[in-house]
Every structure is written in C-alpha cells, then in structure tokens.
Short mmCIF file of C-alpha atoms in Angstrom, two decimals:
data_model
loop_
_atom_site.label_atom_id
_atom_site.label_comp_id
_atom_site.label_asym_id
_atom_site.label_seq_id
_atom_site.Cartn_x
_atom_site.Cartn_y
_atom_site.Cartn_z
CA UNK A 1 0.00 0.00 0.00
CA UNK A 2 0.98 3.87 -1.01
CA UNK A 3 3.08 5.11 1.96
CA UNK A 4 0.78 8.63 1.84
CA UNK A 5 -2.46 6.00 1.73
CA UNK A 6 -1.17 4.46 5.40
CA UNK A 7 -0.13 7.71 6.79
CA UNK A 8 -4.20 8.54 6.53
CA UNK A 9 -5.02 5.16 8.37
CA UNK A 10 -2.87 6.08 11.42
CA UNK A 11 -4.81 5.75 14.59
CA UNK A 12 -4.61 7.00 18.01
CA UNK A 13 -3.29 4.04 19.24
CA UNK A 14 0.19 4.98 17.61
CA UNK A 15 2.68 5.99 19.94
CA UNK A 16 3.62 9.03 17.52
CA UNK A 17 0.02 10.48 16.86
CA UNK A 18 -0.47 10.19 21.08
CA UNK A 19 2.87 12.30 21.38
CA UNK A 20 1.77 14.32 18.32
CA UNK A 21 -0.86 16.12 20.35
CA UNK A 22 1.03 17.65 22.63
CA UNK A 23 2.98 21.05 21.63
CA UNK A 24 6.53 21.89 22.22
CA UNK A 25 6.53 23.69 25.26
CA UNK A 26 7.61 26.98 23.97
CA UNK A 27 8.49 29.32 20.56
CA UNK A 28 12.01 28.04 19.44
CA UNK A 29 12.44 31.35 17.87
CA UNK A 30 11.28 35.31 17.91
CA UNK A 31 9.52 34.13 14.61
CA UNK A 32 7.37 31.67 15.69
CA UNK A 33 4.65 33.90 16.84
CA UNK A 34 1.15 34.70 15.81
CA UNK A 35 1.29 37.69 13.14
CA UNK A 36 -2.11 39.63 13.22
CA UNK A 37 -3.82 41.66 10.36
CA UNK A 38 -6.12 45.22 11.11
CA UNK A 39 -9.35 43.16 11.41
CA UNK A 40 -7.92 40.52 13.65
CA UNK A 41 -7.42 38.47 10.88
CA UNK A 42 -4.37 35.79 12.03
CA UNK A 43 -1.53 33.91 10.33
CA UNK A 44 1.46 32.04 12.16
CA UNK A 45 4.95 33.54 11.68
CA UNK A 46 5.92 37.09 13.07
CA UNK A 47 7.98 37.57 10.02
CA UNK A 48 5.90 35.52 7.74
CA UNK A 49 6.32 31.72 6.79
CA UNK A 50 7.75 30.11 3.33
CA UNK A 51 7.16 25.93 2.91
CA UNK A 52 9.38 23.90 -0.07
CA UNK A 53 6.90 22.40 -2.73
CA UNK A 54 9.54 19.22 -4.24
CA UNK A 55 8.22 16.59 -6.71
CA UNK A 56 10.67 14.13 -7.65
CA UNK A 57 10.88 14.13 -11.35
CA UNK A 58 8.54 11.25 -11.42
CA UNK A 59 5.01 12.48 -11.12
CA UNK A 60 4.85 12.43 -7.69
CA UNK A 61 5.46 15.80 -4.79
CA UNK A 62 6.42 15.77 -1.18
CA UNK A 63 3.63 16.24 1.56
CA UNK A 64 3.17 15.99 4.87
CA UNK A 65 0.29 15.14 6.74
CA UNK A 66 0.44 18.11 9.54
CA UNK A 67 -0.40 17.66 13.24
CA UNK A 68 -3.27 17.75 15.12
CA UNK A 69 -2.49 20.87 17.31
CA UNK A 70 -1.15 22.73 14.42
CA UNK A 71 -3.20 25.19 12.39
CA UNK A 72 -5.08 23.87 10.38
CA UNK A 73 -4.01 20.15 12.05
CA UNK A 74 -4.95 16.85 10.72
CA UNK A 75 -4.51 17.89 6.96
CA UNK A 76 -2.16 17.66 3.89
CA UNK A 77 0.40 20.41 2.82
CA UNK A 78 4.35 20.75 2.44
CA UNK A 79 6.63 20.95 5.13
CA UNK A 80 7.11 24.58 6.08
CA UNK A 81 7.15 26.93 8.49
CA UNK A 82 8.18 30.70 10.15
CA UNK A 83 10.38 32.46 8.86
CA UNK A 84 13.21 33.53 11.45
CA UNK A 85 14.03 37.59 11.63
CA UNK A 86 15.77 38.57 8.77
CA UNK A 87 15.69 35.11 6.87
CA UNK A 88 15.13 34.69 3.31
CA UNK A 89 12.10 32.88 2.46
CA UNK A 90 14.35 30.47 0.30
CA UNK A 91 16.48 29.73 2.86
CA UNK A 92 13.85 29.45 5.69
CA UNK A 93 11.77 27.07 2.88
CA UNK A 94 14.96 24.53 3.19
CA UNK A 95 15.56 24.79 6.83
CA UNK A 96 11.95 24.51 7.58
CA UNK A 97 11.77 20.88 5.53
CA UNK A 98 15.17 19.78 6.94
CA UNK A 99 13.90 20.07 10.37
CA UNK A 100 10.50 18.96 9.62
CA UNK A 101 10.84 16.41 7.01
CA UNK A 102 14.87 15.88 7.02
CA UNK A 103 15.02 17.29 3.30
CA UNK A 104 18.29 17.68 2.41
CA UNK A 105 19.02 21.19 1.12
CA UNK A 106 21.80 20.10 -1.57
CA UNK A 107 19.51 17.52 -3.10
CA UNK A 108 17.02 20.26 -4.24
CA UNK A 109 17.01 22.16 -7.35
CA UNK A 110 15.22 25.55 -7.40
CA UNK A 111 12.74 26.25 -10.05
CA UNK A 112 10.63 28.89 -8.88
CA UNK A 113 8.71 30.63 -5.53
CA UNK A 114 4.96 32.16 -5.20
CA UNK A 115 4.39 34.33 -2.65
CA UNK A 116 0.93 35.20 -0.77
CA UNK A 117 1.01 38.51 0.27
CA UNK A 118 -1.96 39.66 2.78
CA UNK A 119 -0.09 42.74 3.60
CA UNK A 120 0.35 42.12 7.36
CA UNK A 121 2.03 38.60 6.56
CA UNK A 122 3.40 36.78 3.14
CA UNK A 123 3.78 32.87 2.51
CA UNK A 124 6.69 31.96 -0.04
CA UNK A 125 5.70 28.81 -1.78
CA UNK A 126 9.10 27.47 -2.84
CA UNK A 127 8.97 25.23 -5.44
CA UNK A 128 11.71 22.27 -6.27
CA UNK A 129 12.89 19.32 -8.01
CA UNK A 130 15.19 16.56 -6.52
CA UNK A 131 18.38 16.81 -7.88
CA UNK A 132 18.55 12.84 -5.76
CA UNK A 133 16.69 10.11 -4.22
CA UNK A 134 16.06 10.62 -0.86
CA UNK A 135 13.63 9.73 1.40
CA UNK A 136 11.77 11.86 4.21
CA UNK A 137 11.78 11.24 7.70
CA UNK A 138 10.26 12.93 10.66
CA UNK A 139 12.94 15.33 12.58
CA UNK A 140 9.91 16.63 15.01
CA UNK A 141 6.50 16.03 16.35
CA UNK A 142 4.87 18.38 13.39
CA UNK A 143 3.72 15.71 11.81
CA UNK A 144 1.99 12.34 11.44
CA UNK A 145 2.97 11.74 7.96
CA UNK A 146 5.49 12.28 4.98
CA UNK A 147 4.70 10.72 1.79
CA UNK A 148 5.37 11.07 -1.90
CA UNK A 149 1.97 11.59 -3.47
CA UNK A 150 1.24 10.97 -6.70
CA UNK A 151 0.22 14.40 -8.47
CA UNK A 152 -2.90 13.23 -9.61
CA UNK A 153 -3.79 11.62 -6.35
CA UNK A 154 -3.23 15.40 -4.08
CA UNK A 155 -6.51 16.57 -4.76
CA UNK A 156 -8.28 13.60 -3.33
CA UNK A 157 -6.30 14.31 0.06
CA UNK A 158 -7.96 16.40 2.34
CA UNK A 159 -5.36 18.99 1.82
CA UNK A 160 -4.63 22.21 3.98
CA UNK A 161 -6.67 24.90 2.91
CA UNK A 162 -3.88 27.70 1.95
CA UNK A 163 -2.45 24.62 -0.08
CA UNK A 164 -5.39 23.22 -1.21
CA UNK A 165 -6.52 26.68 -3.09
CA UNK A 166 -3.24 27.36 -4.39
CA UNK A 167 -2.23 23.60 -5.58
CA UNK A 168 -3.91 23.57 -9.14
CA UNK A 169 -1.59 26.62 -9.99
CA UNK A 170 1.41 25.15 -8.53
CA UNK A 171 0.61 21.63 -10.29
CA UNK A 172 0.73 23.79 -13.56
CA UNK A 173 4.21 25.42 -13.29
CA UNK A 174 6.04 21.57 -12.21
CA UNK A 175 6.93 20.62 -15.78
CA UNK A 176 7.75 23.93 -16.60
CA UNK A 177 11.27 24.59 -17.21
CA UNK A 178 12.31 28.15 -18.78
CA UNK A 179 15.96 27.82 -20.67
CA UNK A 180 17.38 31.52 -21.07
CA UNK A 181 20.77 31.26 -23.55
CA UNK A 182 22.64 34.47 -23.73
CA UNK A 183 24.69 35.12 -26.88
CA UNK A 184 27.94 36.43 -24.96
CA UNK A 185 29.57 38.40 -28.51
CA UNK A 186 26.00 40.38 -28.85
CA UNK A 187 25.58 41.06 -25.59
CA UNK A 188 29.18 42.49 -24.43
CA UNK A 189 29.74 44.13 -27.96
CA UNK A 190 27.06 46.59 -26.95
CA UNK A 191 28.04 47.62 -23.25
CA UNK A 192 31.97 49.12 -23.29
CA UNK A 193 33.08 46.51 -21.54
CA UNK A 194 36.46 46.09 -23.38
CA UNK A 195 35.00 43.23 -25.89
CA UNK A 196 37.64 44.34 -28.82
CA UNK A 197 40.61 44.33 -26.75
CA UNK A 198 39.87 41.32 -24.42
CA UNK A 199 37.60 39.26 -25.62
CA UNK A 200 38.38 36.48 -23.20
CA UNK A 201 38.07 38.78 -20.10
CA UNK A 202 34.71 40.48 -20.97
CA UNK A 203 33.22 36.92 -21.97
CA UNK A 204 34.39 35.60 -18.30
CA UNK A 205 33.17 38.65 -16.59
CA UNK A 206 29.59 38.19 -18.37
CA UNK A 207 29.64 34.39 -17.32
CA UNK A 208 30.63 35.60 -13.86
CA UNK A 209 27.70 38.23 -13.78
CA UNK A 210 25.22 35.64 -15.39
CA UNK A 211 26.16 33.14 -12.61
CA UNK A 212 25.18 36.37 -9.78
CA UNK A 213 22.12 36.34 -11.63
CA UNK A 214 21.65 32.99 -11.47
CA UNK A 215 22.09 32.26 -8.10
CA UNK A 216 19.47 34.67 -6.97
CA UNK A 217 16.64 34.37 -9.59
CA UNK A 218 14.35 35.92 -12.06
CA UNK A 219 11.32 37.76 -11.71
CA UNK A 220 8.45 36.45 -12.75
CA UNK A 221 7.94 39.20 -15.12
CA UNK A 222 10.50 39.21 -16.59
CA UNK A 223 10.34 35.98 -17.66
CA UNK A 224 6.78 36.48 -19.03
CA UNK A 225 5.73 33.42 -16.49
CA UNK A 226 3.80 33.11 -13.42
CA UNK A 227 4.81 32.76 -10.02
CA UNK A 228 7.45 35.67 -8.08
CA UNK A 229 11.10 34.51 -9.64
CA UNK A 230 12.14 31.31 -11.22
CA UNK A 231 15.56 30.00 -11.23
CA UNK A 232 15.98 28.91 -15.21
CA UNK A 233 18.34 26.86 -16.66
CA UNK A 234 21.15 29.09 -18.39
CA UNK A 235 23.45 28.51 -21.20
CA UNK A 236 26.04 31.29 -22.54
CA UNK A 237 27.45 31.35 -25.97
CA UNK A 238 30.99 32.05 -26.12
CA UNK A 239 32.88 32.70 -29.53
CA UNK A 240 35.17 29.55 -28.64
CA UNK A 241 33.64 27.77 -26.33
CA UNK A 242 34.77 27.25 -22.47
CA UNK A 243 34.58 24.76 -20.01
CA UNK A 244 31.35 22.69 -19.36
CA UNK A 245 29.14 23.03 -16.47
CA UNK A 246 26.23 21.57 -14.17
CA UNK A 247 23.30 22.65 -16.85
CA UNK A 248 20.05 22.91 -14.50
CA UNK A 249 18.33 25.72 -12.68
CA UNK A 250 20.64 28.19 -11.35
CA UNK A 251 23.64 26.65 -12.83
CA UNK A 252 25.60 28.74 -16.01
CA UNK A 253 26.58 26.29 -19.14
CA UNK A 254 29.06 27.88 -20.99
CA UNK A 255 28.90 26.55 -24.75
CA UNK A 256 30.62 27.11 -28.44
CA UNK A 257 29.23 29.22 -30.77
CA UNK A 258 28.46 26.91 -33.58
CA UNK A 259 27.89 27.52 -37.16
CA UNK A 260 24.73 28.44 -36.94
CA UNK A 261 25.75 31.53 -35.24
CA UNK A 262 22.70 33.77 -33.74
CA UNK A 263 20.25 30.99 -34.48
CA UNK A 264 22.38 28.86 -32.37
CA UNK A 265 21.65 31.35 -29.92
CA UNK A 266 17.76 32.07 -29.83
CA UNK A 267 17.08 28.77 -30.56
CA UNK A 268 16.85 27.19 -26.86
CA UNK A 269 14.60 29.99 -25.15
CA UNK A 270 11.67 28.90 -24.10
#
C-alpha cells in the first residue's frame, strides 16, 4: 500500500500520533509567533512563513500530513514553516523541511517561488525538483505523515486549505522549465566593456555576472511566467567555447558558438 495512503489510516493508538498532540513547550524562535492583520485576521509567523513544494521528477510531490495541534491540524500540505528575523524565504523554505521532514538542502534544485502577500504577513511557496533520491523522515513532532503523493492523487487528500486553493496553480508550473541562452559576442559588444581588446576577459566577466544572476533568480515578469522569480536553466554562448558546467536551474553552461551563429543562440529559449 501507497506510503501517503497508510499515513491517513494512522490511529490513536500509535505511539507518535499520542505524542503528536502535545505542543513543544515553547516558541524556538522570535519568529514563531502569531502575526495579526487590522481586522484581527491571524496567520502564524511574526515575520511571515515560506514551505518547499519538491516533486521528484517522477510524477509524484512531497507532503506531509500536519499535526493535530497545528493550524489547520490533521490535513495535507508541504513541510514549512516561520520564517526567522531577517531570513530569506528560500532559505527558511529549506531549513523549515530539513527540520521537519529531514530534506536535504543540496539535493534540491530551485525552479521557482509564489508568494501570498496579505499585507500584514506573506507565505513563499518554494517550489523544487530533486536533484537525488532521498527519502523523508520525521525530525519533530509536526507531523503524522510524509509521503510522496502521486500528483494526480493530491486533490483527493484532504489537503490544507492555503495549499489546497493554491495547488492547481502550482501543479501547472512543475513541468515547466524556462531555458534563457545568452549570446555572450552580442551582448558584451554593446556595453563598453572592453569586448575588442579582451575578448576572453569580458566573456568571463559576463559568465561571472550571469552566474550572480543565477544564483538569486528571475522575476516572474521578466520571464513572461507566473509565479514571483524562477531559477531557469542558463546557457552562454561564447565565440570559442569554455569549459562545461552543471546545466540545471541556477547553474551557467558555458557553450561554443556553432555555425549556426545567432540561431544557435535564440534557438533554446523557451
């Protein structure tokens, strides 16, 4: 039987669930505190919250099956979490899983985040891809479950509501991988960046830059896609060629211009 389909059967007769229902006995951090909106509207994390969305490349995503005392308790999302004072939501996305879920953070791939903004409070929906097996485990008493779910078997979960209303657009960005190539001669040969006298140095400054970029993300917008940033696979086009690289989201593959010249270099955006 489906590991997710035995997490739902667990009964109170489990030693975990009975332990489950208690609380820790106090906030591990200044974060984790109740953030309130004008009308008394509430949502937990003093500096807002951010959860990791990671399918692994085969049709199926990560979930966990939340606590009873926790908001919303008894019901499906991703592991996730407050944010600490002055944490990225990235960041706070993979340390909330490790601790939760025991999600390695160098065996996920960026792709892209999504971010709920209610004005008193955001949630950052960071989205992933396993860059390696691995298997969850439960590093606290915040849950009863971790499972990968099929994708077309979420929906029939009975799914935290935050999650549950934004999961169909999430489901629809998973496959979606944007590929930005950057022709390096037409981009430096229109910036004075010393292209005619070093060719060499303004092409490794540009990869340099690109790999800044890289690291960080993309806006949405920019993009033309949905979602805050993405974190797109990149490819640079070097009269020459250069050394090869990790080609996936956020990593820089330098390649040789081939004959095909600026065709060669629109050709993989998408």
């Amino acid at each position: 039987m489906e590991g997710w389909r035995r997490g739902r059967r667990t009964t109170d007769r489990d030693p975990g669930r009975t332990a489950a229902r208690t609380p820790p006995p106090a906030p591990r951090d200044a974060g984790d505190a109740w953030a309130y909106g004008e009308d008394g509207t509430k949502a937990w994390g003093r500096f807002g919250a951010a959860g990791l969305l990671v399918d692994d490349g085969h049709g199926r995503v990560l979930l966990q099956h939340r606590v009873e005392w926790s908001h919303h308790g008894d019901t499906w999302g991703i592991p996730g979490g407050a944010r600490h004072q002055h944490e990225d939501p990235v960041t706070a996305a993979l340390r909330e899983s490790a601790e939760e879920a025991g999600v390695p953070d160098d065996a996920v791939e960026l792709r892209h985040t999504a971010v709920l903004d209610l004005g008193f409070w955001t949630y950052t929906t960071v989205v992933g891809r396993a860059s390696r097996p691995f298997e969850p485990v439960m590093a606290d008493r915040e849950s009863l479950a971790l499972s990968w779910v099929p994708v077309a078997d979420v929906e029939s979960l009975d799914l935290h509501p935050g999650f549950g209303r934004s999961w169909a657009a999430l489901r629809a960005t998973l496959d979606r991988t944007p590929h930005v190539v950057v022709d390096a001669a037409n981009v430096v040969g229109s910036v004075p960046d010393g292209w005619w006298k070093d060719r060499a140095g303004a092409a490794a400054r540009l990869v340099e830059q690109v790999r800044a970029l890289a690291a960080v993300g993309v806006p949405a917008s920019t993009l033309d896609l949905p979602s805050t940033a993405w974190w797109p696979r990149w490819t640079v086009v070097l009269e020459g060629g250069g050394p090869q690289c990790d080609h996936g989201p956020g990593a820089v593959r330098p390649a040789a211009r081939s004959a095909a010249g600026d065709d060669r270099a629109g050709g993989g955006v998408r």
